[in-house]
Amino acid sequence: MLMPILQIHSEDMPAYAIVCGDPARAEKISRKLDGARELAFSREYRTFVGDYEGVRLAVVSHGVGCPGAAVCFEELIRAGVTTLIRVGTAGSYTADYPAGSVIVSTAAVRTDGLTRQLVPDGFPAVANMDVTRALLAAAEAGEGEQGKLGVGITVTLDAFFTGVEEIPHRKYKQAGALAAEMEIAALYIVSTLRGARAGAIVAIDGFADSDLAAEYDPHTDAVSKAVEREIDAALRALASLARQDKE
């Protein structure tokens, strides 16, 4: 069956997938796979399949923001994907996790508009525990690499740049959120609704907290190393989950 937006066929899709915002990052991740091949490149959605440690998996880009990303997640699940891990970048709320850190997201604050049209306001956006444990174990295995590792709640926003309305970053920070990004809430809500399991890991590329504001530069060596670290963790986590599923 053809997925009309992603332009992929369900018979080509494995049960495990890494999702990321940038089509170029999807291509980069695919280079870590054995026998990788590109299935489609439609709009912001670029899809590869290949093998990692003997496990067949997909790598798919979803663009920026919840609405477009949710289309990707919906079609992947309809095509037969049952486990999804998002790798991406985020702005930190605390000096404890500066640029170059990596955070495993256990849940997402839903400040986006998309998920409000799917579930009631009080419904939580929560990661699957098995996926989270696998991600954490895989990330901890790489702790000898540069950068700190955090685990906790992230915030999903729609706005990247500020306007006249103030985003209450300080309140999220005071409540214990670690970082802000733009798609995880959609991933968790869509996966919960459709019976899939999902998790997410993000590389910190700057500060979302204005008190810690510095010139935003996501292209530093520290951020590049954190992105490599999260990609490797996601790949190892999916391979581990696949092995567990066979037991």
Coordinates of C-alpha atoms in Angstrom, one line a residue:
M1 CA 0.0 0.0 0.0
L2 CA 1.3 3.4 -1.0
M3 CA 1.5 6.1 1.7
P4 CA 0.4 9.2 -0.3
I5 CA 2.5 11.9 1.5
L6 CA 5.7 10.0 2.3
Q7 CA 5.5 8.2 -1.1
I8 CA 6.6 4.9 0.4
H9 CA 5.1 1.4 0.1
S10 CA 4.1 -0.4 3.3
E11 CA 5.7 -3.6 2.0
D12 CA 9.1 -1.8 2.1
M13 CA 8.9 -0.7 5.7
P14 CA 10.4 -2.4 8.7
A15 CA 9.0 -2.3 12.2
Y16 CA 11.7 0.0 13.6
A17 CA 12.4 3.6 12.5
I18 CA 14.5 6.6 13.5
V19 CA 12.9 9.9 12.7
C20 CA 14.6 13.3 12.5
G21 CA 13.8 16.8 11.3
D22 CA 16.5 17.4 8.6
P23 CA 16.5 15.4 5.3
A24 CA 20.3 15.8 5.2
R25 CA 20.5 14.3 8.7
A26 CA 18.4 11.4 7.6
E27 CA 20.9 10.8 4.8
K28 CA 23.8 11.1 7.3
I29 CA 22.2 8.5 9.6
S30 CA 21.6 6.2 6.6
R31 CA 25.4 6.0 6.0
K32 CA 25.7 4.1 9.3
L33 CA 23.5 1.3 7.9
D34 CA 24.5 -1.7 5.9
G35 CA 23.0 -1.9 2.4
A36 CA 21.2 1.5 2.8
R37 CA 18.9 2.6 0.0
E38 CA 16.7 5.6 -0.4
L39 CA 13.0 4.8 -0.9
A40 CA 11.6 8.3 -1.4
F41 CA 12.2 12.1 -1.1
S42 CA 8.8 13.8 -1.0
R43 CA 8.6 17.4 0.4
E44 CA 10.5 17.3 3.7
Y45 CA 10.1 13.6 4.0
R46 CA 13.1 11.6 3.0
T47 CA 13.1 7.8 3.7
F48 CA 15.9 5.3 3.8
V49 CA 16.0 1.7 4.8
G50 CA 19.0 -0.5 5.7
D51 CA 20.4 -2.8 8.4
Y52 CA 22.1 -2.1 11.7
E53 CA 23.6 -5.0 13.7
G54 CA 21.4 -7.3 11.6
V55 CA 18.2 -5.3 12.3
R56 CA 16.2 -3.9 9.4
L57 CA 15.2 -0.3 10.1
A58 CA 14.1 2.9 8.4
V59 CA 15.4 6.5 8.8
V60 CA 12.9 9.2 7.9
S61 CA 12.9 13.0 8.1
H62 CA 9.8 14.8 9.2
G63 CA 10.6 18.6 8.9
V64 CA 10.1 21.3 11.5
G65 CA 7.0 21.5 13.7
C66 CA 4.3 19.2 14.9
P67 CA 1.7 19.3 12.1
G68 CA 4.0 18.2 9.3
A69 CA 5.9 15.8 11.7
A70 CA 2.6 14.2 12.7
V71 CA 1.8 13.4 9.1
C72 CA 5.1 11.5 8.9
F73 CA 4.4 9.6 12.2
E74 CA 0.9 8.7 11.1
E75 CA 1.9 7.3 7.7
L76 CA 4.9 5.4 9.2
I77 CA 2.7 3.6 11.7
R78 CA 0.1 2.9 9.0
A79 CA 2.9 1.4 6.9
G80 CA 3.8 -1.0 9.7
V81 CA 6.3 0.8 11.8
T82 CA 5.8 -0.1 15.5
T83 CA 8.8 1.5 17.2
L84 CA 10.0 5.1 16.6
I85 CA 12.8 7.1 18.0
R86 CA 13.3 10.7 17.3
V87 CA 16.8 12.2 17.2
G88 CA 16.9 16.0 17.1
T89 CA 18.2 19.2 18.7
A90 CA 16.8 21.3 21.6
G91 CA 17.4 24.4 23.6
S92 CA 18.4 23.9 27.2
Y93 CA 16.7 25.5 30.2
T94 CA 19.6 25.0 32.5
A95 CA 23.3 25.7 32.6
D96 CA 23.7 22.1 33.9
Y97 CA 23.1 21.0 30.3
P98 CA 25.0 23.4 27.9
A99 CA 25.4 22.9 24.2
G100 CA 27.0 19.5 23.5
S101 CA 24.8 17.7 26.1
V102 CA 22.4 15.0 25.3
I103 CA 18.9 14.5 26.9
V104 CA 16.6 11.5 26.8
S105 CA 13.0 12.8 26.8
T106 CA 10.7 11.0 29.2
A107 CA 7.6 13.1 28.4
A108 CA 6.7 16.4 26.6
V109 CA 4.9 19.5 27.7
R110 CA 2.2 20.0 25.1
T111 CA 2.3 23.7 24.2
D112 CA 1.8 23.0 20.5
G113 CA -1.5 23.4 18.6
L114 CA -1.5 20.0 16.8
T115 CA -2.0 17.7 19.7
R116 CA -4.8 19.8 21.1
Q117 CA -6.8 18.7 18.0
L118 CA -6.1 15.0 18.7
V119 CA -6.5 14.6 22.5
P120 CA -7.9 16.7 25.4
D121 CA -5.7 19.3 27.0
G122 CA -5.0 17.3 30.1
F123 CA -3.9 14.2 28.3
P124 CA -0.1 13.6 28.8
A125 CA 2.5 13.1 26.0
V126 CA 4.7 10.3 27.5
A127 CA 7.4 8.2 26.0
N128 CA 7.2 4.4 26.0
M129 CA 9.1 3.0 29.0
D130 CA 10.8 0.2 27.1
V131 CA 12.1 2.6 24.5
T132 CA 13.2 5.1 27.1
R133 CA 15.1 2.4 29.0
A134 CA 16.8 1.2 25.8
L135 CA 17.8 4.8 24.9
L136 CA 19.2 5.5 28.3
A137 CA 21.2 2.3 28.4
A138 CA 22.6 3.0 24.9
A139 CA 23.4 6.7 25.8
E140 CA 25.1 5.7 29.1
A141 CA 27.2 3.2 27.1
G142 CA 28.7 6.2 25.3
E143 CA 29.2 8.4 28.4
G144 CA 33.0 8.3 27.9
E145 CA 32.3 10.6 24.9
Q146 CA 32.2 14.4 25.4
G147 CA 29.0 16.0 26.7
K148 CA 26.7 15.5 29.7
L149 CA 23.7 13.1 29.7
G150 CA 20.3 14.2 31.1
V151 CA 16.9 12.4 31.5
G152 CA 13.7 14.2 32.0
I153 CA 10.8 16.3 30.6
T154 CA 11.1 18.4 27.5
V155 CA 8.8 21.1 26.2
T156 CA 7.3 21.1 22.7
L157 CA 6.7 24.5 21.2
D158 CA 5.4 25.8 17.9
A159 CA 7.3 29.1 17.9
F160 CA 11.0 29.1 17.1
F161 CA 11.4 32.9 17.1
T162 CA 9.8 35.2 19.7
G163 CA 6.8 37.5 19.0
V164 CA 4.9 39.9 21.1
E165 CA 3.5 37.1 23.3
E166 CA 5.9 35.8 25.9
I167 CA 6.7 32.1 26.0
P168 CA 6.7 31.1 29.7
H169 CA 10.1 29.4 29.5
R170 CA 10.9 30.4 33.1
K171 CA 7.8 28.6 34.4
Y172 CA 8.7 25.4 32.5
K173 CA 12.2 25.6 33.9
Q174 CA 10.9 26.1 37.5
A175 CA 8.6 23.1 37.0
G176 CA 11.6 20.9 36.1
A177 CA 11.6 20.8 32.3
L178 CA 15.1 20.4 30.9
A179 CA 14.8 21.7 27.3
A180 CA 12.5 22.9 24.5
E181 CA 12.1 21.5 20.9
M182 CA 9.3 21.3 18.4
E183 CA 8.1 17.8 17.6
I184 CA 8.3 15.3 20.5
A185 CA 4.7 15.9 21.8
A186 CA 3.3 15.0 18.4
L187 CA 5.4 11.8 18.3
Y188 CA 4.3 10.7 21.7
I189 CA 0.6 11.5 21.2
V190 CA 0.3 10.0 17.7
S191 CA 2.2 6.8 18.9
T192 CA -0.1 6.5 21.9
L193 CA -3.2 6.9 19.8
R194 CA -2.1 4.5 17.1
G195 CA -0.7 1.7 19.3
A196 CA 3.0 2.3 18.5
R197 CA 5.8 2.9 21.0
A198 CA 8.1 5.9 20.8
G199 CA 11.0 7.6 22.5
A200 CA 13.2 10.6 21.8
I201 CA 16.8 11.8 22.4
V202 CA 18.0 15.3 21.7
A203 CA 21.3 17.1 21.4
I204 CA 21.5 20.5 23.1
D205 CA 22.5 23.2 20.6
G206 CA 22.0 26.3 22.8
F207 CA 19.9 27.8 25.5
A208 CA 16.1 28.4 25.5
D209 CA 16.3 30.3 28.8
S210 CA 16.8 34.0 28.2
D211 CA 18.8 34.3 31.4
L212 CA 21.4 32.1 29.8
A213 CA 21.0 33.5 26.3
A214 CA 24.1 33.5 24.1
E215 CA 24.5 33.8 20.4
Y216 CA 22.8 30.8 18.8
D217 CA 25.2 28.7 16.9
P218 CA 24.1 25.1 16.2
H219 CA 27.2 24.3 14.1
T220 CA 29.9 24.0 16.7
D221 CA 32.1 21.0 17.2
A222 CA 30.4 20.3 20.6
V223 CA 27.0 20.1 19.0
S224 CA 28.2 18.0 16.1
K225 CA 29.6 15.5 18.6
A226 CA 26.4 15.4 20.6
V227 CA 24.4 14.7 17.4
E228 CA 26.7 11.8 16.6
R229 CA 26.3 10.6 20.1
E230 CA 22.5 10.6 20.0
I231 CA 22.4 9.0 16.6
D232 CA 24.6 6.1 17.8
A233 CA 22.5 5.8 20.9
A234 CA 19.2 5.6 18.9
L235 CA 20.7 3.0 16.6
R236 CA 21.9 0.8 19.5
A237 CA 18.6 1.2 21.3
L238 CA 16.6 0.0 18.3
A239 CA 18.9 -2.9 17.8
S240 CA 18.5 -3.8 21.5
L241 CA 14.7 -3.5 21.3
A242 CA 14.6 -5.7 18.2
R243 CA 16.6 -8.4 19.9
Q244 CA 14.3 -8.2 23.0
D245 CA 11.2 -8.5 20.8
K246 CA 12.5 -11.8 19.3
E247 CA 13.0 -13.3 22.7

